[in-house]
Coordinates of C-alpha atoms in Angstrom, one line a residue:
X1 CA -15.2 -15.4 -8.2
X2 CA -12.0 -15.2 -6.3
X3 CA -11.2 -13.0 -3.3
X4 CA -8.5 -10.3 -3.2
X5 CA -7.4 -9.1 0.3
X6 CA -6.8 -5.4 0.8
X7 CA -4.5 -4.9 3.8
X8 CA -4.9 -1.3 4.9
X9 CA -3.5 1.0 7.6
X10 CA -5.5 1.4 10.7
X11 CA -4.2 4.8 11.8
X12 CA -5.2 8.4 11.2
X13 CA -1.8 10.0 11.7
X14 CA 1.9 9.7 11.0
X15 CA 4.3 10.7 13.9
X16 CA 6.9 13.1 12.6
X17 CA 10.5 13.5 13.9
X18 CA 9.4 16.3 16.3
X19 CA 6.7 14.1 17.8
X20 CA 3.8 15.9 16.2
X21 CA 1.1 13.9 14.5
X22 CA 0.6 14.6 10.8
X23 CA -3.1 13.7 9.8
X24 CA -3.1 10.9 7.3
X25 CA -4.5 7.4 6.6
X26 CA -4.8 5.7 3.3
X27 CA -4.6 7.5 -0.1
X28 CA -8.0 7.5 -1.8
X29 CA -6.9 6.8 -5.4
X30 CA -4.6 3.9 -4.3
X31 CA -7.6 2.1 -2.9
X32 CA -10.3 3.2 -5.4
X33 CA -8.5 2.6 -8.8
X34 CA -7.4 -1.0 -7.9
X35 CA -10.8 -1.7 -6.3
X36 CA -12.6 -0.7 -9.5
X37 CA -10.3 -2.8 -11.7
X38 CA -10.6 -5.9 -9.5
X39 CA -14.3 -5.6 -9.2
X40 CA -14.7 -5.1 -12.9
X41 CA -12.8 -8.3 -13.4
X42 CA -15.2 -10.1 -11.2
X43 CA -13.2 -10.4 -8.0
X44 CA -14.5 -10.0 -4.5
X45 CA -12.7 -7.6 -2.1
X46 CA -12.1 -8.1 1.6
X47 CA -10.5 -5.4 3.7
X48 CA -8.3 -6.2 6.7
X49 CA -6.8 -3.7 9.1
X50 CA -4.8 -4.1 12.4
X51 CA -7.5 -4.8 15.0
X52 CA -10.3 -4.6 12.4
X53 CA -10.6 -0.8 12.8
X54 CA -12.3 1.1 10.0
X55 CA -9.6 2.7 7.8
X56 CA -9.3 6.5 7.6
X57 CA -8.9 8.2 4.3
X58 CA -6.3 10.9 4.1
X59 CA -8.3 14.1 3.6
X60 CA -5.6 15.5 1.4
X61 CA -6.2 12.7 -1.1
X62 CA -9.7 14.0 -1.7
X63 CA -8.6 17.5 -2.6
X64 CA -9.1 18.8 -6.1
X65 CA -5.3 19.5 -6.5
X66 CA -4.5 15.9 -5.7
X67 CA -6.9 14.6 -8.3
X68 CA -6.3 16.8 -11.3
X69 CA -9.4 19.0 -10.6
X70 CA -12.6 19.0 -8.7
X71 CA -14.5 16.8 -11.1
X72 CA -12.2 13.9 -10.7
X73 CA -12.0 14.5 -6.9
X74 CA -15.7 14.2 -6.8
X75 CA -15.6 10.9 -8.7
X76 CA -13.0 9.5 -6.3
X77 CA -15.0 10.6 -3.3
X78 CA -18.1 9.0 -4.8
X79 CA -16.3 5.7 -5.6
X80 CA -14.9 5.6 -2.1
X81 CA -18.3 6.1 -0.6
X82 CA -19.5 3.1 -2.6
X83 CA -16.8 0.8 -1.3
X84 CA -18.9 -0.8 1.5
X85 CA -16.1 -3.2 2.3
X86 CA -14.2 -0.3 4.0
X87 CA -16.8 0.0 6.7
X88 CA -16.7 -3.8 7.5
X89 CA -13.0 -4.7 7.7
X90 CA -11.8 -8.0 9.3
X91 CA -9.0 -8.1 11.8
X92 CA -5.6 -8.6 10.2
X93 CA -5.0 -11.1 12.9
X94 CA -7.8 -13.3 11.6
X95 CA -6.7 -13.5 8.0
X96 CA -6.4 -16.9 6.5
X97 CA -4.2 -16.5 3.3
X98 CA -5.8 -19.7 1.8
X99 CA -9.0 -17.7 1.3
X100 CA -7.5 -15.3 -1.1
X101 CA -6.1 -15.4 -4.7
X102 CA -4.0 -12.2 -4.2
X103 CA -3.1 -9.6 -1.6
X104 CA -2.9 -5.8 -2.2
X105 CA -1.6 -3.0 0.0
X106 CA -2.7 0.5 -0.8
X107 CA -0.5 3.4 0.4
X108 CA -0.8 6.7 2.1
X109 CA 1.4 7.8 5.0
X110 CA -0.5 5.5 7.4
X111 CA 1.5 2.4 6.7
X112 CA 4.6 4.3 7.7
X113 CA 3.1 4.5 11.2
X114 CA 1.6 1.0 11.7
X115 CA 2.2 -1.6 9.0
X116 CA 6.0 -0.8 9.0
X117 CA 6.2 -2.3 12.4
X118 CA 3.3 -4.7 12.4
X119 CA 4.5 -8.3 12.9
X120 CA 1.2 -9.8 11.9
X121 CA 1.4 -8.0 8.6
X122 CA 5.0 -8.9 8.2
X123 CA 4.2 -12.6 8.7
X124 CA 1.4 -12.4 6.1
X125 CA 3.8 -10.8 3.6
X126 CA 6.3 -13.6 4.1
X127 CA 3.6 -16.2 3.8
X128 CA 2.2 -14.5 0.6
X129 CA 5.7 -14.4 -0.9
X130 CA 6.3 -18.1 -0.1
X131 CA 2.9 -19.1 -1.5
X132 CA 3.7 -17.5 -4.9
X133 CA 0.3 -15.7 -4.8
X134 CA 0.3 -12.2 -6.5
X135 CA 1.2 -9.5 -4.1
X136 CA 0.6 -5.8 -5.0
X137 CA 2.0 -2.9 -3.0
X138 CA 1.9 0.8 -3.9
X139 CA 3.4 4.1 -2.9
X140 CA 4.1 4.3 0.8
X141 CA 2.7 0.8 1.5
X142 CA 6.1 -0.8 0.8
X143 CA 6.8 0.5 4.3
X144 CA 5.0 -2.7 5.3
X145 CA 7.8 -4.8 3.7
X146 CA 10.1 -3.5 6.6
X147 CA 8.2 -5.8 9.0
X148 CA 8.7 -8.9 6.9
X149 CA 11.7 -10.0 9.0
X150 CA 12.7 -13.7 8.8
X151 CA 13.8 -15.7 11.8
X152 CA 17.4 -15.1 10.9
X153 CA 16.8 -11.4 11.1
X154 CA 17.0 -10.7 7.4
X155 CA 14.3 -9.1 5.4
X156 CA 12.2 -11.5 3.2
X157 CA 12.2 -8.9 0.4
X158 CA 16.0 -8.4 0.3
X159 CA 17.1 -8.8 -3.3
X160 CA 13.7 -8.0 -4.7
X161 CA 13.3 -5.1 -7.1
X162 CA 10.6 -2.7 -6.1
X163 CA 9.0 0.7 -6.9
X164 CA 8.2 2.8 -3.8
X165 CA 7.5 6.4 -3.0
X166 CA 10.9 8.0 -3.4
X167 CA 12.9 10.3 -1.2
X168 CA 12.7 12.9 -4.0
X169 CA 8.9 12.8 -4.0
X170 CA 8.8 13.1 -0.2
X171 CA 11.0 16.2 -0.5
X172 CA 8.8 17.7 -3.2
X173 CA 5.7 16.9 -1.0
X174 CA 7.4 19.0 1.8
X175 CA 7.7 16.2 4.4
X176 CA 11.1 14.7 3.9
X177 CA 12.8 17.1 6.4
X178 CA 10.1 16.4 9.0
X179 CA 10.1 12.6 8.8
X180 CA 11.7 10.2 11.2
X181 CA 12.9 8.1 8.3
X182 CA 12.4 8.0 4.5
X183 CA 11.0 5.0 2.7
X184 CA 13.3 4.6 -0.2
X185 CA 16.4 5.0 2.1
X186 CA 15.1 2.5 4.7
X187 CA 14.1 -0.1 2.1
X188 CA 17.6 0.1 0.6
X189 CA 19.2 -0.3 4.0
X190 CA 17.5 -3.7 4.5
X191 CA 18.5 -4.9 1.0
X192 CA 15.4 -4.2 -1.0
X193 CA 16.4 -2.9 -4.5
X194 CA 14.3 0.3 -5.0
X195 CA 14.1 1.3 -8.7
X196 CA 13.0 4.9 -8.7
X197 CA 11.3 6.5 -11.7
X198 CA 10.6 10.2 -12.3
X199 CA 8.6 11.9 -9.6
X200 CA 4.8 11.6 -9.8
X201 CA 4.6 9.6 -13.0
X202 CA 3.6 5.9 -13.2
X203 CA 6.4 3.5 -12.3
X204 CA 5.6 -0.2 -11.9
X205 CA 8.2 -2.9 -11.1
X206 CA 7.3 -6.6 -11.4
X207 CA 9.7 -9.1 -9.7
X208 CA 8.4 -12.7 -9.6
X209 CA 5.0 -12.6 -7.8
X210 CA 5.6 -9.1 -6.4
X211 CA 4.1 -6.1 -8.2
X212 CA 4.9 -2.6 -6.8
X213 CA 4.1 0.9 -7.8
X214 CA 5.9 4.2 -6.9
X215 CA 3.1 6.7 -6.4
X216 CA -0.7 7.3 -6.7
X217 CA -0.4 7.4 -10.5
X218 CA 1.0 3.9 -10.4
X219 CA -2.0 2.3 -8.6
X220 CA -4.1 1.5 -11.6
X221 CA -1.1 0.1 -13.6
X222 CA -0.2 -2.1 -10.5
X223 CA -3.8 -3.4 -10.5
X224 CA -3.5 -4.2 -14.2
X225 CA -0.3 -6.2 -13.6
X226 CA -1.9 -8.1 -10.7
X227 CA -4.9 -9.0 -12.9
X228 CA -2.5 -10.4 -15.5
X229 CA -1.1 -12.7 -12.9
X230 CA -4.6 -13.9 -11.9
X231 CA -5.7 -14.5 -15.5

């Protein structure tokens, strides 16, 4: 049984342009769906966060309207409660990439706050890319790619094709005009080639060892593509 590393946000808020703190964390489905797929395939999961803090779930991701009804919302909440790894994260600073067969970053607005500027995460992303190990990143988690800056100042993912939460989706979610910066725009500025799909429908982009997904609906398909690379 091989191990898959889940690198998750350690914050419970996202600082908006006016300085206010929008409650957030990780998005439930983006952790639950891949977790279930990986576990069903026989893999062990290890969760890592900056400082080893227990990750916070975005309460909005547990709402009925975010899950196609209360029944599915209850299933997500139940699955989340069963993920004991979430309560025992290791410190991101202590991660040894050699211990893992693949690395996965779930989204939520949290990564926009911490992983986007976390040098330890950025170094891990560069090392994962250079190792050729499968790397999965979904929704807002591609914000973490912004911290993957090489010694020459360029971004390690420049030239890579990715899917990420789009500016159009952020606008439809009602937060685009409140944000300090927008993910699709910022990734494009550092040379990452964002390939947007229609809002809210699955969109997965595979480029070499990198598998990325646009939104919560893309999390299960991203996991499926990662598993193909581990087969």
